[in-house]
GROMACS .gro file of C-alpha atoms in nm:
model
  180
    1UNK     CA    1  -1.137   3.335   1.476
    2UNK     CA    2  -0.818   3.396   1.260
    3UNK     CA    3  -0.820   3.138   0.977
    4UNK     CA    4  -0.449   3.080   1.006
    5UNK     CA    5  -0.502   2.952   1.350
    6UNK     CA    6  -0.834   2.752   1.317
    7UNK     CA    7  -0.583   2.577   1.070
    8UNK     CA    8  -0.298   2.514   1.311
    9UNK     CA    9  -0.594   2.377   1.552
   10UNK     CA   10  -0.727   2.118   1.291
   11UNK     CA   11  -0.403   2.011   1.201
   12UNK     CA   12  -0.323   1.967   1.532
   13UNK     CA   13  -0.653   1.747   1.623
   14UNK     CA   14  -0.593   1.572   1.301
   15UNK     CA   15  -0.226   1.484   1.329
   16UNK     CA   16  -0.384   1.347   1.731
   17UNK     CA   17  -0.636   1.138   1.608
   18UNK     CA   18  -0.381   0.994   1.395
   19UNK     CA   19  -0.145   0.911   1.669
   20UNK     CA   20  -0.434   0.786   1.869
   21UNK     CA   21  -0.554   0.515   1.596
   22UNK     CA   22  -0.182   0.406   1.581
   23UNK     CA   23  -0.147   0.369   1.958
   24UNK     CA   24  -0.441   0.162   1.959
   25UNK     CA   25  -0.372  -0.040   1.667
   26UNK     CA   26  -0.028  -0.143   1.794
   27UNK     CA   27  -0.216  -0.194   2.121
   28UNK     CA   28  -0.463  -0.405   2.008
   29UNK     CA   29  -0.242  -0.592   1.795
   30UNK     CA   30   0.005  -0.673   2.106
   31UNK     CA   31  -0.326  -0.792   2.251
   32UNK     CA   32  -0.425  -1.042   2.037
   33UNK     CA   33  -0.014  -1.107   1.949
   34UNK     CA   34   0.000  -1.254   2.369
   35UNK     CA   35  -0.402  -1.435   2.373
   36UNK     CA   36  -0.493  -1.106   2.566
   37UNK     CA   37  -0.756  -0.987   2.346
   38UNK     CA   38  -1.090  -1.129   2.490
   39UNK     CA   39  -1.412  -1.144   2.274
   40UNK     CA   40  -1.678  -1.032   2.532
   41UNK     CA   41  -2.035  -1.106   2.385
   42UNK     CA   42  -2.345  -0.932   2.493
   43UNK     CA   43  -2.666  -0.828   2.361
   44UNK     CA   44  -2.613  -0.516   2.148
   45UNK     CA   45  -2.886  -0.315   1.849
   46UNK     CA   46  -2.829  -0.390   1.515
   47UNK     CA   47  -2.963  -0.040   1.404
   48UNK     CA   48  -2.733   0.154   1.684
   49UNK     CA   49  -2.427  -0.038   1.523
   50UNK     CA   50  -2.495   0.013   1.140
   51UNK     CA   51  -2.570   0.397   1.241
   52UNK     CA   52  -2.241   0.429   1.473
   53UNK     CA   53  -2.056   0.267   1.132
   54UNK     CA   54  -2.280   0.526   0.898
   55UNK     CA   55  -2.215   0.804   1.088
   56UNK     CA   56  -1.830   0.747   1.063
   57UNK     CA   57  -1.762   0.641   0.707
   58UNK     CA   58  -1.992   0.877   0.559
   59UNK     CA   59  -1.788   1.200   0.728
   60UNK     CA   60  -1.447   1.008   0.559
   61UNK     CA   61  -1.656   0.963   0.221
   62UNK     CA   62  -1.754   1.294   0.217
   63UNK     CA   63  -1.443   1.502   0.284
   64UNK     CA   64  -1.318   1.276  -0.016
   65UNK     CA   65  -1.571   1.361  -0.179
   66UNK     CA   66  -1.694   0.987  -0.313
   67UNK     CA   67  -2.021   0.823  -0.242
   68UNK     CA   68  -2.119   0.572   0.107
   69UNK     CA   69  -2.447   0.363   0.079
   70UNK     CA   70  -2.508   0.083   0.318
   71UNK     CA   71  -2.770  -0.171   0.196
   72UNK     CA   72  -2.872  -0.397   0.520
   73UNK     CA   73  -3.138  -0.676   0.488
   74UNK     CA   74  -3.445  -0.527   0.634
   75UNK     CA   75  -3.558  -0.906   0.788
   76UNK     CA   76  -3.246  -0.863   1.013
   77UNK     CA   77  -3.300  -0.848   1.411
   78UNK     CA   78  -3.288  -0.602   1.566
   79UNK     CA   79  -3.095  -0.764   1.861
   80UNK     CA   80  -2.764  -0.950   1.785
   81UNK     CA   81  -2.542  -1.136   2.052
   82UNK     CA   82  -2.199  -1.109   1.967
   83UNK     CA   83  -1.847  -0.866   2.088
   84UNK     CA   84  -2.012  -0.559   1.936
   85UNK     CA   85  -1.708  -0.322   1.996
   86UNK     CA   86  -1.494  -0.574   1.792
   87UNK     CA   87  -1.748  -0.616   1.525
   88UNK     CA   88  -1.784  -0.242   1.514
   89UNK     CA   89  -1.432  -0.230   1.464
   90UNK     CA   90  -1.402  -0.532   1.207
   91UNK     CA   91  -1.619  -0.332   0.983
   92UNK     CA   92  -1.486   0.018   1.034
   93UNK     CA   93  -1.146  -0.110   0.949
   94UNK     CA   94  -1.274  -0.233   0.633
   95UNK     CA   95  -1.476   0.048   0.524
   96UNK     CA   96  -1.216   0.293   0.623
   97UNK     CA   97  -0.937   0.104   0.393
   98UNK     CA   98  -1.223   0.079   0.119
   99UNK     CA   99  -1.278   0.468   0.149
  100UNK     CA  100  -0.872   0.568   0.166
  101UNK     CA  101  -0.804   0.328  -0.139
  102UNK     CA  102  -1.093   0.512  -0.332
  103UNK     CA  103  -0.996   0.825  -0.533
  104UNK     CA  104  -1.314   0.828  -0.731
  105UNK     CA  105  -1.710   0.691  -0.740
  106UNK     CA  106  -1.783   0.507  -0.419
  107UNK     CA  107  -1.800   0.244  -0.166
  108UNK     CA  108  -2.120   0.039  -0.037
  109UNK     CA  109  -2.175  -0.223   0.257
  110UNK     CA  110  -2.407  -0.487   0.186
  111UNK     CA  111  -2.500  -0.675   0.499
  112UNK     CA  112  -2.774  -1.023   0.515
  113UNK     CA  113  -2.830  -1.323   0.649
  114UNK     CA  114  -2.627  -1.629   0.460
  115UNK     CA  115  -2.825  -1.907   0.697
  116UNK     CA  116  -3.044  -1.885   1.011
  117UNK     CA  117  -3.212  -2.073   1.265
  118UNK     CA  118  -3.400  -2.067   1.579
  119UNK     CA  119  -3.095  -1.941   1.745
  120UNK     CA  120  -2.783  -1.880   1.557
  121UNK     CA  121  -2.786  -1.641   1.263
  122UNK     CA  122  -2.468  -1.614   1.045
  123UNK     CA  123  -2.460  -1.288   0.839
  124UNK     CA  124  -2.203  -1.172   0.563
  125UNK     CA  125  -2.077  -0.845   0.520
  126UNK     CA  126  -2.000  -0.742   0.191
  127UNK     CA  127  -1.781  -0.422   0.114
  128UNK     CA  128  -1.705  -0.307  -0.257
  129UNK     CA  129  -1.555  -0.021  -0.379
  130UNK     CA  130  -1.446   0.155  -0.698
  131UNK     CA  131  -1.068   0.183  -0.553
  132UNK     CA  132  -0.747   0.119  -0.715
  133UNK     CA  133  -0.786  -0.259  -0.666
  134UNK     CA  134  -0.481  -0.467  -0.584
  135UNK     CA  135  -0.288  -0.726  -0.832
  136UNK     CA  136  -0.274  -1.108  -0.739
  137UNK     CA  137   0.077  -1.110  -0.609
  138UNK     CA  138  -0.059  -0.864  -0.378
  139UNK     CA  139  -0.334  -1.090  -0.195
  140UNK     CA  140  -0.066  -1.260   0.051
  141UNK     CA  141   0.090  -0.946   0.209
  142UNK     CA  142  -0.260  -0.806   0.237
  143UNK     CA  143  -0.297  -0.970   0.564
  144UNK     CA  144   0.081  -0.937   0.673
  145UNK     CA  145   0.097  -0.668   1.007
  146UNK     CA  146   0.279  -0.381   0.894
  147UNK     CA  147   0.295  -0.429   0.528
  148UNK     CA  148   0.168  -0.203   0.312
  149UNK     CA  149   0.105  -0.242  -0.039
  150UNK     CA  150   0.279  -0.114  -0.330
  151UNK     CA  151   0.412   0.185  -0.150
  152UNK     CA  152   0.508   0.395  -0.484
  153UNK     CA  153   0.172   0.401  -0.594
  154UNK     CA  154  -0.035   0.444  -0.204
  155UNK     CA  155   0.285   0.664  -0.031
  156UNK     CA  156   0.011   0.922   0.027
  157UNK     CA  157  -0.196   0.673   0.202
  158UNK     CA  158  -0.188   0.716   0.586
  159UNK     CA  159  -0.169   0.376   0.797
  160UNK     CA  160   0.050   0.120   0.955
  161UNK     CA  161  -0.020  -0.182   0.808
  162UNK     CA  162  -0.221  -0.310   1.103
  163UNK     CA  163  -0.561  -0.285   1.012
  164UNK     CA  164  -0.612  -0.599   0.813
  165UNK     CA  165  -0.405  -0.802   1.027
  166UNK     CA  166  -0.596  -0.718   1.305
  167UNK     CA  167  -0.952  -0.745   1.145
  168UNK     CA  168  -0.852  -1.115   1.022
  169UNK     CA  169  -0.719  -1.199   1.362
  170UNK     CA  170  -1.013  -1.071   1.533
  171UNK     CA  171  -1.258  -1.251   1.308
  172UNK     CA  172  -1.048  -1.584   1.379
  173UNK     CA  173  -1.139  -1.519   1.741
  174UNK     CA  174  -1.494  -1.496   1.681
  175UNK     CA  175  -1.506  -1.800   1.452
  176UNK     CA  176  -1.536  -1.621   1.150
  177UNK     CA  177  -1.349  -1.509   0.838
  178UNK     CA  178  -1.281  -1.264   0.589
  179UNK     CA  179  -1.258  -1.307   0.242
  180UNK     CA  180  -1.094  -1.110  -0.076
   0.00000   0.00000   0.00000
């Protein structure tokens, strides 16, 4: 249990999971780069997915000590039919940039229904924060894989510039888009 070690071993895990998101960002970006990526519906539980996407964000919130609330439309079902894994990781990517650009105060997800039917249900995700916010000129290279913006002021910002790219991409798959 010596302290000096414990810290060697978290650095260690912590400098792995790194490597491991880059790996599979670069992966899934070659993916959808040569029409590999496949969106693979099924049935999936609404609840299981916000709580999967809870679970996650708020442990990255809290170790930055800023708030996470999720606000999800209670009239939602409770079974969806869509690529949950993908939408899983639409939304994580989001929230995770929303919580890394955020020094101070908070982020919260705001999920309900924008039109339904008998069959089809469309639903918006909305993610604000109280991050350092981007400038106009900024907008266009937001989407751009592997740029990252104004690297001065976010050098201490870990990432490759993948994660948008790959959300928007993903969301073109599924018919979908996102918005700024």
């Amino acid at each position: 249990q010596d302290p000096v070690i414990l810290d060697y071993a978290y650095n260690i895990r912590s400098a792995g999971k790194m490597l491991l998101s880059i790996i599979n960002d670069i992966l899934d970006f070659s993916k959808i780069e040569s029409g590999k990526m496949d969106i693979i519906p099924a049935d999936y539980s609404l609840a299981t997915m916000i709580n999967d996407i809870n679970n996650m964000i708020s442990i990255k919130a809290k170790e930055k000590d800023i708030s996470f609330r999720m606000r999800v439309e209670p009239t939602l079902p409770s079974v969806l039919y869509g690529d949950e894994v993908r939408l899983k990781q639409i939304i994580i990517n989001i929230l995770s940039n929303a919580v890394k650009y955020t020094e101070k105060g908070g982020v919260i997800m705001l999920m309900d229904a924008v039109s339904r039917s008998d069959e089809d249900i469309e639903i918006k995700v909305t993610v604000k924060d109280s991050g350092i916010g981007m400038r106009q000129e900024e907008m266009s290279k937001l989407f751009t894989a592997f740029e990252r913006l104004d690297g001065g002021r976010n050098r201490h910002v870990e990432g490759t510039g993948l994660g948008m790219s790959i959300v928007v991409r993903l969301l073109e798959l599924m018919g979908s888009k996102l918005e700024v």
